[in-house]
Amino acid sequence: FSIYARTARYKFILYLKDVQDPELFKFIHHCAPFPARRRGDRDFFDLKSDPYEEDNLAGDPRHAAEMERLYGGWREWWKEVHGPELNLP
């Protein structure tokens, strides 16, 4: 449903499919329901200042370069491990 990339400080998520009914997928999120996501949506968290992932920073342009760095690193790793072709958003 999604791809993840993370460092000790940051976590990046790109959704590959729509998630409209979080209960169907049994998401557990710290004291709050997991919000619905659309294909192509991104989440980005600063785990140092937000260990419970409550403040999604994906829309903040100050974090765009780090998000792209993590996504680029994931794509390189996927090629190295010969992952199958994905229809990425």
PDB file of C-alpha atoms in Angstrom:
ATOM      1  CA  PHE A   1       0.000   0.000   0.000  1.00  0.00           C
ATOM      2  CA  SER A   2       2.930   2.356   0.579  1.00  0.00           C
ATOM      3  CA  ILE A   3       6.681   2.685   0.566  1.00  0.00           C
ATOM      4  CA  TYR A   4       8.710   3.907   3.512  1.00  0.00           C
ATOM      5  CA  ALA A   5      12.162   5.403   3.839  1.00  0.00           C
ATOM      6  CA  ARG A   6      13.652   6.610   7.078  1.00  0.00           C
ATOM      7  CA  THR A   7      16.721   7.799   8.848  1.00  0.00           C
ATOM      8  CA  ALA A   8      17.265   8.028  12.590  1.00  0.00           C
ATOM      9  CA  ARG A   9      15.507  11.392  12.470  1.00  0.00           C
ATOM     10  CA  TYR A  10      13.042  11.382   9.540  1.00  0.00           C
ATOM     11  CA  LYS A  11      10.381   9.072   8.136  1.00  0.00           C
ATOM     12  CA  PHE A  12       8.953   9.422   4.610  1.00  0.00           C
ATOM     13  CA  ILE A  13       5.892   7.555   3.307  1.00  0.00           C
ATOM     14  CA  LEU A  14       4.477   7.504  -0.242  1.00  0.00           C
ATOM     15  CA  TYR A  15       1.051   5.886  -0.655  1.00  0.00           C
ATOM     16  CA  LEU A  16       0.731   3.578  -3.659  1.00  0.00           C
ATOM     17  CA  LYS A  17      -2.989   2.914  -3.204  1.00  0.00           C
ATOM     18  CA  ASP A  18      -5.958   4.766  -1.780  1.00  0.00           C
ATOM     19  CA  VAL A  19      -6.699   4.060   1.876  1.00  0.00           C
ATOM     20  CA  GLN A  20     -10.276   5.153   2.426  1.00  0.00           C
ATOM     21  CA  ASP A  21     -11.327   2.911   5.281  1.00  0.00           C
ATOM     22  CA  PRO A  22      -8.533   2.739   7.851  1.00  0.00           C
ATOM     23  CA  GLU A  23     -10.473   0.194   9.906  1.00  0.00           C
ATOM     24  CA  LEU A  24     -10.358  -2.201   6.959  1.00  0.00           C
ATOM     25  CA  PHE A  25      -6.548  -2.121   7.092  1.00  0.00           C
ATOM     26  CA  LYS A  26      -6.410  -2.140  10.893  1.00  0.00           C
ATOM     27  CA  PHE A  27      -4.079   0.819  11.197  1.00  0.00           C
ATOM     28  CA  ILE A  28      -3.132   1.673  14.737  1.00  0.00           C
ATOM     29  CA  HIS A  29      -1.981   5.215  15.317  1.00  0.00           C
ATOM     30  CA  HIS A  30      -1.163   6.867  18.634  1.00  0.00           C
ATOM     31  CA  CYS A  31      -4.515   7.739  20.220  1.00  0.00           C
ATOM     32  CA  ALA A  32      -6.064   8.871  16.947  1.00  0.00           C
ATOM     33  CA  PRO A  33      -7.674   7.276  13.914  1.00  0.00           C
ATOM     34  CA  PHE A  34      -5.408   6.955  10.916  1.00  0.00           C
ATOM     35  CA  PRO A  35      -6.536   9.466   8.274  1.00  0.00           C
ATOM     36  CA  ALA A  36      -7.609   8.331   4.820  1.00  0.00           C
ATOM     37  CA  ARG A  37      -4.930   8.648   2.141  1.00  0.00           C
ATOM     38  CA  ARG A  38      -5.035   8.889  -1.644  1.00  0.00           C
ATOM     39  CA  ARG A  39      -2.588   7.317  -4.067  1.00  0.00           C
ATOM     40  CA  GLY A  40       0.377   9.691  -4.322  1.00  0.00           C
ATOM     41  CA  ASP A  41      -0.120  11.287  -0.899  1.00  0.00           C
ATOM     42  CA  ARG A  42       3.023  11.692   1.160  1.00  0.00           C
ATOM     43  CA  ASP A  43       3.704  11.778   4.865  1.00  0.00           C
ATOM     44  CA  PHE A  44       6.894  13.122   6.400  1.00  0.00           C
ATOM     45  CA  PHE A  45       7.707  13.113  10.104  1.00  0.00           C
ATOM     46  CA  ASP A  46      10.541  14.456  12.212  1.00  0.00           C
ATOM     47  CA  LEU A  47      10.907  11.562  14.644  1.00  0.00           C
ATOM     48  CA  LYS A  48      13.211  13.523  16.921  1.00  0.00           C
ATOM     49  CA  SER A  49      10.660  16.217  17.715  1.00  0.00           C
ATOM     50  CA  ASP A  50       7.543  14.137  16.966  1.00  0.00           C
ATOM     51  CA  PRO A  51       8.129  10.477  17.923  1.00  0.00           C
ATOM     52  CA  TYR A  52       4.396   9.687  17.785  1.00  0.00           C
ATOM     53  CA  GLU A  53       4.094  10.963  14.195  1.00  0.00           C
ATOM     54  CA  GLU A  54       1.308  13.418  14.940  1.00  0.00           C
ATOM     55  CA  ASP A  55       2.586  16.372  12.846  1.00  0.00           C
ATOM     56  CA  ASN A  56       2.790  15.532   9.138  1.00  0.00           C
ATOM     57  CA  LEU A  57       5.374  17.906   7.619  1.00  0.00           C
ATOM     58  CA  ALA A  58       4.942  16.745   4.007  1.00  0.00           C
ATOM     59  CA  GLY A  59       3.325  20.026   2.952  1.00  0.00           C
ATOM     60  CA  ASP A  60       6.082  22.193   4.418  1.00  0.00           C
ATOM     61  CA  PRO A  61       8.468  23.319   1.633  1.00  0.00           C
ATOM     62  CA  ARG A  62      11.326  23.475   4.155  1.00  0.00           C
ATOM     63  CA  HIS A  63      11.342  19.673   4.147  1.00  0.00           C
ATOM     64  CA  ALA A  64      10.999  19.076   0.387  1.00  0.00           C
ATOM     65  CA  ALA A  65      14.717  18.416  -0.197  1.00  0.00           C
ATOM     66  CA  GLU A  66      14.942  15.856   2.627  1.00  0.00           C
ATOM     67  CA  MET A  67      11.783  14.126   1.403  1.00  0.00           C
ATOM     68  CA  GLU A  68      13.237  13.875  -2.104  1.00  0.00           C
ATOM     69  CA  ARG A  69      16.548  12.613  -0.725  1.00  0.00           C
ATOM     70  CA  LEU A  70      14.800   9.811   1.158  1.00  0.00           C
ATOM     71  CA  TYR A  71      12.586   8.962  -1.823  1.00  0.00           C
ATOM     72  CA  GLY A  72      15.604   8.957  -4.156  1.00  0.00           C
ATOM     73  CA  GLY A  73      17.491   6.699  -1.761  1.00  0.00           C
ATOM     74  CA  TRP A  74      14.558   4.307  -1.661  1.00  0.00           C
ATOM     75  CA  ARG A  75      14.396   4.193  -5.480  1.00  0.00           C
ATOM     76  CA  GLU A  76      18.136   3.440  -5.691  1.00  0.00           C
ATOM     77  CA  TRP A  77      17.824   0.680  -3.099  1.00  0.00           C
ATOM     78  CA  TRP A  78      14.833  -0.787  -4.981  1.00  0.00           C
ATOM     79  CA  LYS A  79      16.945  -1.000  -8.158  1.00  0.00           C
ATOM     80  CA  GLU A  80      19.853  -2.588  -6.259  1.00  0.00           C
ATOM     81  CA  VAL A  81      17.654  -5.348  -4.849  1.00  0.00           C
ATOM     82  CA  HIS A  82      16.011  -5.848  -8.267  1.00  0.00           C
ATOM     83  CA  GLY A  83      12.556  -5.027  -6.973  1.00  0.00           C
ATOM     84  CA  PRO A  84       9.747  -5.549  -9.471  1.00  0.00           C
ATOM     85  CA  GLU A  85       8.501  -2.665 -11.603  1.00  0.00           C
ATOM     86  CA  LEU A  86       6.082  -0.508  -9.644  1.00  0.00           C
ATOM     87  CA  ASN A  87       3.557   1.939 -10.999  1.00  0.00           C
ATOM     88  CA  LEU A  88       4.709   4.815  -8.797  1.00  0.00           C
ATOM     89  CA  PRO A  89       2.533   7.909  -8.536  1.00  0.00           C
TER      90      PRO A  89
END
